[in-house]
Coordinates of C-alpha atoms in Angstrom, one line a residue:
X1 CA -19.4 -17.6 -5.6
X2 CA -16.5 -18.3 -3.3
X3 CA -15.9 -16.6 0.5
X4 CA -13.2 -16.5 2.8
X5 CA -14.8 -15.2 5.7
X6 CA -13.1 -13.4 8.7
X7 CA -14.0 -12.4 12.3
X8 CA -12.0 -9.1 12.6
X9 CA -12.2 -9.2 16.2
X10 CA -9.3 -11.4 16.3
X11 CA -5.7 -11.5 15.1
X12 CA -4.8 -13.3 12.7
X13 CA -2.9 -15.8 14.8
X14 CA -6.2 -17.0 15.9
X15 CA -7.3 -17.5 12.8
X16 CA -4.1 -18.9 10.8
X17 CA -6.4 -20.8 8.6
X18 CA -7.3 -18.3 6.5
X19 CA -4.7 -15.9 6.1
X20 CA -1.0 -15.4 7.1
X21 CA 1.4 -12.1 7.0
X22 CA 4.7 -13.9 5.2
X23 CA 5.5 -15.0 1.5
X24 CA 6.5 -18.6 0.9
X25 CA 6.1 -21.7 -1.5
X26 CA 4.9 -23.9 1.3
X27 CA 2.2 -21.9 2.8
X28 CA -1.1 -24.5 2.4
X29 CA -3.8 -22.6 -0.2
X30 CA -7.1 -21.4 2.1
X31 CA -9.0 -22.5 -1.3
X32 CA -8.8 -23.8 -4.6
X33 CA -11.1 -22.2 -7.7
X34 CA -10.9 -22.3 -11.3
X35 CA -10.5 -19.9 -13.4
X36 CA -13.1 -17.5 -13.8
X37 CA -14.3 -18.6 -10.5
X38 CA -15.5 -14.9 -8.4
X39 CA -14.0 -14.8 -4.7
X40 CA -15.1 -12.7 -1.9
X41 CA -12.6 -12.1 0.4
X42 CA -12.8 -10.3 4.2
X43 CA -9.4 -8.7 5.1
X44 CA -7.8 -6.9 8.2
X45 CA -6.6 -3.5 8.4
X46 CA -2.7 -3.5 7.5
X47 CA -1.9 -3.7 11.6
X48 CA -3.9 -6.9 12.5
X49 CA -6.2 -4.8 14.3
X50 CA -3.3 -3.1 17.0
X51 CA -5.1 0.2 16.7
X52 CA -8.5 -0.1 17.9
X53 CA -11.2 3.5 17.1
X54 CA -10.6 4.9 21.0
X55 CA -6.4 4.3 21.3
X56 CA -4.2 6.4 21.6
X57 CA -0.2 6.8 20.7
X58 CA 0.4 4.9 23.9
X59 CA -0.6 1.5 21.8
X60 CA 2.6 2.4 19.6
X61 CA 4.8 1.0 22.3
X62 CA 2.9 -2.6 22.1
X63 CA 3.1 -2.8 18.5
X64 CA 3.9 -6.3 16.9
X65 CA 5.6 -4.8 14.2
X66 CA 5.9 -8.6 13.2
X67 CA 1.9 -8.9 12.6
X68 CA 1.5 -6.5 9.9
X69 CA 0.2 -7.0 6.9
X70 CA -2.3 -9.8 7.9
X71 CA -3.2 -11.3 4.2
X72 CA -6.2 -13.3 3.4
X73 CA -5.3 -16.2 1.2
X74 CA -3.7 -17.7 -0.3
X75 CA -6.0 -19.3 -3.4
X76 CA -5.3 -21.9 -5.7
X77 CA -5.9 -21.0 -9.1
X78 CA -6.3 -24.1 -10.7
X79 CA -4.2 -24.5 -14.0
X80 CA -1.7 -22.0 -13.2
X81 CA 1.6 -23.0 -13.7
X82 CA 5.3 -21.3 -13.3
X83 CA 5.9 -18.9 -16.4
X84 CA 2.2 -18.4 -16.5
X85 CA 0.6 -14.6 -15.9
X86 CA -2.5 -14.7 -13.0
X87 CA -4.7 -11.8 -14.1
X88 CA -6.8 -10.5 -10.9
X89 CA -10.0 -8.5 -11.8
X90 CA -11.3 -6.4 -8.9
X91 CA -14.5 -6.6 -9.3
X92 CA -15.3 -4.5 -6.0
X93 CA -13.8 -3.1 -3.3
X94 CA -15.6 -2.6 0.2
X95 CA -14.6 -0.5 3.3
X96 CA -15.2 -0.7 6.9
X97 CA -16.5 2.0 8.5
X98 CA -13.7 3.2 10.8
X99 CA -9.7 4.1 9.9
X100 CA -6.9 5.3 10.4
X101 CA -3.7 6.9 9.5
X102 CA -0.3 7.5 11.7
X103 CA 2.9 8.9 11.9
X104 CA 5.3 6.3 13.5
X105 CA 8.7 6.7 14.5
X106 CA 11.6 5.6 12.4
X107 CA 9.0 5.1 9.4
X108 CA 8.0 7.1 6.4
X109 CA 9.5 8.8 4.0
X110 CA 11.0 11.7 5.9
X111 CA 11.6 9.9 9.1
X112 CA 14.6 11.8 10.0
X113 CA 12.1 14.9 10.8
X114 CA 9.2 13.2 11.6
X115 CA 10.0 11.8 14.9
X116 CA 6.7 12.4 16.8
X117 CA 4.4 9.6 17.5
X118 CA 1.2 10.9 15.5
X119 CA -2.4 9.1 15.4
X120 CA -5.3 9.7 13.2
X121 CA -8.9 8.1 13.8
X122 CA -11.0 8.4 10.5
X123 CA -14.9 7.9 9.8
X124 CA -16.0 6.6 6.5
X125 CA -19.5 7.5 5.1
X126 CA -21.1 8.5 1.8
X127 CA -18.1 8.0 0.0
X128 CA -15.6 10.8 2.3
X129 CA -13.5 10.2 5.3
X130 CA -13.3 12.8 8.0
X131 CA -11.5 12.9 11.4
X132 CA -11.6 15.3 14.4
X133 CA -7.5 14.9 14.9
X134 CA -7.9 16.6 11.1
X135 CA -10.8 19.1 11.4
X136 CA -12.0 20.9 8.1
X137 CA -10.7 17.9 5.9
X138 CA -12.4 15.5 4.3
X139 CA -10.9 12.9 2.1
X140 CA -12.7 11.2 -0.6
X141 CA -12.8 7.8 -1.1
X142 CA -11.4 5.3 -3.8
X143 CA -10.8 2.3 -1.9
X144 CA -8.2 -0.2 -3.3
X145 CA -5.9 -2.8 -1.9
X146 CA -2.4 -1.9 -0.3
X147 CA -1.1 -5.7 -0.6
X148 CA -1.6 -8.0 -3.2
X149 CA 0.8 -10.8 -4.8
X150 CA 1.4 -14.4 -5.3
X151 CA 3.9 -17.1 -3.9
X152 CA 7.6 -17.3 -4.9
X153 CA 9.0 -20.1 -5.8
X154 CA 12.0 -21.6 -3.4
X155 CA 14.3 -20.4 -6.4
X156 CA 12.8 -16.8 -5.9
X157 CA 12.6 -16.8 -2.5
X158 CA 16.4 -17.5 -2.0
X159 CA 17.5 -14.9 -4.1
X160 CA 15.0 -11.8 -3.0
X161 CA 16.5 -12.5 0.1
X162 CA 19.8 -12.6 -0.8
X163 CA 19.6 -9.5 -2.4
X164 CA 17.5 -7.8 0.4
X165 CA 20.6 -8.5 2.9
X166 CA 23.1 -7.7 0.8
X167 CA 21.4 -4.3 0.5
X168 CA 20.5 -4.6 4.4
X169 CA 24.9 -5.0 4.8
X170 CA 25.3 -1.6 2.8
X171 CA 23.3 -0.4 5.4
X172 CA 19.5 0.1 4.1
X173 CA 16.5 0.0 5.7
X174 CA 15.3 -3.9 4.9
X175 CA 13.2 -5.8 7.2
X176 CA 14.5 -9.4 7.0
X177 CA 13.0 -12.2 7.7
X178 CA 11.7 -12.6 11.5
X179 CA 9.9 -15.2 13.5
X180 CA 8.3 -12.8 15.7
X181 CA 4.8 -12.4 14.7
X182 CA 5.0 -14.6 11.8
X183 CA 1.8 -16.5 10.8
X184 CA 2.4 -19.4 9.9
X185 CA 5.1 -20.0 12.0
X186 CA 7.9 -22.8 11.8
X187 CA 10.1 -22.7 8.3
X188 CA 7.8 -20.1 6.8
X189 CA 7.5 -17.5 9.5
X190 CA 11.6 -18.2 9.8
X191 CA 12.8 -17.9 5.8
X192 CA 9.2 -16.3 4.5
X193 CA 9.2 -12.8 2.8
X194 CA 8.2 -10.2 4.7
X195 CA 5.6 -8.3 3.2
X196 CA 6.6 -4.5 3.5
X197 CA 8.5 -4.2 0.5
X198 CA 6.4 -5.3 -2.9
X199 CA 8.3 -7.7 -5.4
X200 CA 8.4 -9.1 -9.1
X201 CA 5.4 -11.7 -7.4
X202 CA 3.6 -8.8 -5.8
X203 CA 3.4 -7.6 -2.6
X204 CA 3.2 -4.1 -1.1
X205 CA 2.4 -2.0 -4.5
X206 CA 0.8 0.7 -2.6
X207 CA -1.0 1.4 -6.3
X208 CA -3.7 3.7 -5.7
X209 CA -4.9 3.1 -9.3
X210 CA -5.9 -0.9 -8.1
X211 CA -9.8 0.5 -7.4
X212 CA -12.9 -1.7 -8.2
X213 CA -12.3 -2.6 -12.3
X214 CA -8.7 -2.4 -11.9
X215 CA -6.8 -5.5 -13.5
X216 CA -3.4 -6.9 -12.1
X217 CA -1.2 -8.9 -13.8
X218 CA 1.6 -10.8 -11.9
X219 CA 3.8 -13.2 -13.1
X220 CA 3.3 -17.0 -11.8
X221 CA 5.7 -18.6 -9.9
X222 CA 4.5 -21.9 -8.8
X223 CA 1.7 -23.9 -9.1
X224 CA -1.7 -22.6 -8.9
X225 CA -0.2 -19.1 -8.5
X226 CA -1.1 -18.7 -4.5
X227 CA -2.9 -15.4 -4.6
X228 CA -3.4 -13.4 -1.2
X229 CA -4.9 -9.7 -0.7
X230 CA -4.7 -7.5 2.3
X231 CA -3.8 -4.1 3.8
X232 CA -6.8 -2.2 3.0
X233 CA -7.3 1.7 1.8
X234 CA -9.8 3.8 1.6
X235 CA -7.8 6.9 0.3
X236 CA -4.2 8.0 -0.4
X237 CA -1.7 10.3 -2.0
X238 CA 0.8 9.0 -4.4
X239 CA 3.4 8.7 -2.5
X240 CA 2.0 7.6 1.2
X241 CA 4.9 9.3 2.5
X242 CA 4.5 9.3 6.2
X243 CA 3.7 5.4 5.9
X244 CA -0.1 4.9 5.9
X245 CA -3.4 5.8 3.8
X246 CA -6.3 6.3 5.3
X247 CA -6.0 2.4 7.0
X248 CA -8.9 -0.2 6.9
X249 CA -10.2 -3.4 7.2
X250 CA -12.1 -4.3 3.5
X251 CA -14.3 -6.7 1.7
X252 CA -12.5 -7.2 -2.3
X253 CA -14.6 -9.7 -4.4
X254 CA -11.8 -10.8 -7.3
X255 CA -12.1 -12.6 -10.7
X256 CA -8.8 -14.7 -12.1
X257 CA -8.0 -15.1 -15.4
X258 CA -4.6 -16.9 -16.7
X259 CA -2.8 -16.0 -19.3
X260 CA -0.4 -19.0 -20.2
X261 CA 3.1 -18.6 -20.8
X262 CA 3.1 -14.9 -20.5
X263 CA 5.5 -14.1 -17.4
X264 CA 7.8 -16.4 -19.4
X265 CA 7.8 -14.8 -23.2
X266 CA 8.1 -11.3 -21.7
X267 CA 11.3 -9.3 -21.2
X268 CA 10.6 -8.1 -17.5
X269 CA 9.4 -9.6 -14.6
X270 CA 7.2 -6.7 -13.4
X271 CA 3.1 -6.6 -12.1
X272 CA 1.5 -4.9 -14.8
X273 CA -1.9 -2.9 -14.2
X274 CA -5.1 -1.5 -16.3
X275 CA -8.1 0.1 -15.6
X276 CA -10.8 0.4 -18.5
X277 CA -13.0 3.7 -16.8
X278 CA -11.7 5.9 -14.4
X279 CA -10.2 5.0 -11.4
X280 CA -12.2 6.7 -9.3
X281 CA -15.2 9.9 -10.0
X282 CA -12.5 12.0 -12.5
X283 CA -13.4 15.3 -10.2
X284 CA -11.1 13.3 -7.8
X285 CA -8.5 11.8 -10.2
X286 CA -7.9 15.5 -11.6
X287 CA -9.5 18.1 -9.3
X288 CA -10.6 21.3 -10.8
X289 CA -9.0 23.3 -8.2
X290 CA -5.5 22.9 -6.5
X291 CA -2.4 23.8 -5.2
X292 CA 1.1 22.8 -6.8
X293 CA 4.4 23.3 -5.0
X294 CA 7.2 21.9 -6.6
X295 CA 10.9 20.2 -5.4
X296 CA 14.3 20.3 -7.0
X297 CA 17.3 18.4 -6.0
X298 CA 18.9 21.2 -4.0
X299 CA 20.7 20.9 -0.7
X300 CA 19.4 22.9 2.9
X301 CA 23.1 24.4 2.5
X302 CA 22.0 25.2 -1.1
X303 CA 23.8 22.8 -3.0
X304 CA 22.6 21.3 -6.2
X305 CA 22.9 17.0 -5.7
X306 CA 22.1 16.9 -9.8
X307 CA 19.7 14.6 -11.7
X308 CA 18.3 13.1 -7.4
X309 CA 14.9 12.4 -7.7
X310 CA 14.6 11.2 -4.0
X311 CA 16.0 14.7 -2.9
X312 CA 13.1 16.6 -5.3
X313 CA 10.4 14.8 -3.9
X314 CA 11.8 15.1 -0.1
X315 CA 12.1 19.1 -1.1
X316 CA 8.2 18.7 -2.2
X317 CA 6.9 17.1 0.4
X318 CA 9.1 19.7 2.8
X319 CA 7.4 22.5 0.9
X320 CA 4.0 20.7 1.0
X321 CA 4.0 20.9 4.5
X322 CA 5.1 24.2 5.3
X323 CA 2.1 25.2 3.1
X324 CA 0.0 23.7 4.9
X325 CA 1.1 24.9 8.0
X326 CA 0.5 28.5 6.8
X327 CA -3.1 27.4 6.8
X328 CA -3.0 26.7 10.3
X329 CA -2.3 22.8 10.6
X330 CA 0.3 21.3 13.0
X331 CA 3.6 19.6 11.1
X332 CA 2.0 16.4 11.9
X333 CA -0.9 17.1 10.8
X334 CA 0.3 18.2 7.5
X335 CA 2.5 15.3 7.4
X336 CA -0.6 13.2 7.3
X337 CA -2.6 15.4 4.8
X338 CA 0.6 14.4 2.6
X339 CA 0.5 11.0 2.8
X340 CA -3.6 10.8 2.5
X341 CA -4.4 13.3 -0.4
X342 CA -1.5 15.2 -1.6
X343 CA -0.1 13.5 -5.4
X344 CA 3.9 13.2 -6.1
X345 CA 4.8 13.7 -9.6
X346 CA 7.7 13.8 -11.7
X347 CA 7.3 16.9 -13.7
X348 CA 11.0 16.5 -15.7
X349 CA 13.8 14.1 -15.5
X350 CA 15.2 16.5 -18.6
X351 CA 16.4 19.3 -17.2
X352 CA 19.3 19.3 -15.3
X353 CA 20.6 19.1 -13.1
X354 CA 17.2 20.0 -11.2
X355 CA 14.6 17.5 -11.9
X356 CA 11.4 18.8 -10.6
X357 CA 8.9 16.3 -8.6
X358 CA 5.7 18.6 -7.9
X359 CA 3.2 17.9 -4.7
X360 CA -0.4 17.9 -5.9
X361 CA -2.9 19.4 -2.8
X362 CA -6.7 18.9 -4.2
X363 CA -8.6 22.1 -2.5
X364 CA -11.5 19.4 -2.2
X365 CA -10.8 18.1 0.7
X366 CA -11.2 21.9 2.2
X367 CA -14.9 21.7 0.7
X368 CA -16.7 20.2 3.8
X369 CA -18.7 21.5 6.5

């Protein structure tokens, strides 16, 4: 079996060799293996370590936003060639023992609210997160990867950009590509991907489904595919609306299998995922008990804005949280509980012109002492 081996107690800059936080063609692989090869691979929590167990939101000011996302990778999958399709097998998924989770400002899905610096400190044993910023919640666990994709090829690259600024010029929120932070530096910290948004190669899915036995399929796009992985979780909502899960360093050991000429015979150019058992115990995947408020695409002013999808699942989330507050949690503390447990789901796209997203609260993580 293969390692990449970490020392979490640095950044990633001082250790470019075996990861880097941008997606290009020229990054140099950390290894090569063949298929069917098994990989272990240490990662770093999605901030490069910038939140250390005792800060505080003071360390939001010092921020690299820049560093996120440090990757580990990438691999060379010997025999994979552009138009093939890299299957990755997690074959397990490991978490540190500390987390956390954060409101920052500017971020998230309802960032024009949310404008209070918020942090979250979590503890992970026996399966179950808890925090004392969260008291009387516990979250349970099903850790899977945040970040996972392979290299574009120059062709890609050029246009993913060019389409990210031409959406950046109608003015929406893109992070371009940026020196500052970037590892490796030079021409691929200057043109390189940045990693927030995922892609047709990957990237930030955000998939809570990608648990130990998941499979991911992602189309190749040069030679030997360039696999990384990062950006740790140990729980989350569908949805991760105010911008983390619960956030963590992780060990994933990963299987490749190619598939040759898939990506190019298909019709799409979209990661596709399976998972043959569930995804995590099925108590958690559908809880027995829990609470439902649903979101249509009506206006504060009480408009209807007909068929928006966006403006149902803001209206859930808004109800979520005001739920929650009855119960006697802060707005950013509920905001948090959103992002961590709560489940978005779109309950009609028929009916119109209110389409219904409904928030999904599992009264488990209410169970604990």
């Amino acid at each position: 079996m293969h390692a990449i081996r970490i020392d979490r107690s640095k950044p990633l800059a001082e250790e470019p060799h075996v990861g880097h936080n941008r997606f290009h063609p020229d990054i140099p692989p950390v290894l090569e293996v063949e298929e069917g090869e098994e990989v272990v691979m240490e990662t770093r929590d999605a901030l490069d370590g910038q939140i250390p167990p005792d800060a505080t939101v003071s360390v939001f000011d010092a921020i690299e936003a820049g560093a996120i996302h440090p990757l580990t990778g990438p691999i060379y999958v010997k025999g994979a060639e552009p138009g093939d399709a890299l299957e990755i097998e997690f074959l397990d998924i490991e978490a540190q023992p500390v987390a956390f989770s954060g409101i920052f400002p500017g971020l998230g899905f309802l960032r024009d609210v949310m404008t209070e610096a918020y942090l979250v400190h979590w503890k992970i044993a026996d399966g179950w997160a808890t925090s004392e910023q969260i008291p009387g919640v516990r979250i349970p666990g099903g850790p899977f990867m945040g970040v996972s994709g392979v290299a574009p090829s120059p062709e890609a690259l050029a246009a993913w950009t060019d389409r990210e600024q031409r959406l950046l010029d109608r003015g929406g929120l893109v992070f371009p590509p940026d020196l500052a932070g970037a590892v490796p530096g030079g021409a691929c910290g200057l043109h390189g991907l940045r990693t927030l948004p995922p892609r047709e190669a990957g990237g930030n899915f955000d998939v809570k489904q990608l648990t130990k036995g998941s499979k991911l399929v992602l189309p190749v796009y040069v030679a030997g595919a360039l696999f990384s992985t990062g950006d740790g979780h140990f729980a989350q909502g569908d949805g991760e609306v105010c911008v983390t899960a619960v956030e963590m360093g992780a060990t994933a050991a990963v299987r490749f299998k190619l598939h040759k000429g898939l990506a190019a015979s298909r019709r799409f150019q979209a990661p596709v995922f399976s998972q043959e058992d569930y995804f995590v115990p099925p108590e958690v995947a559908v809880p027995k008990r829990f609470l439902g408020v649903m979101g249509m695409p009506i206006t504060d002013d009480g408009e209807n804005d007909g068929e928006n999808l966006t403006l149902a699942c803001r209206n859930a989330v808004l109800n979520m949280i005001e739920l929650l507050q009855e119960r006697g949690y802060s707005r950013e503390q509920a905001y948090v509980i959103c992002s961590v447990a709560v489940d978005l789901r779109v309950s009609n796209v028929v009916d119109a012109p209110n389409f219904v997203v409904s928030a999904l609260l599992p009264e488990m993580i209410f169970d604990g002492d």
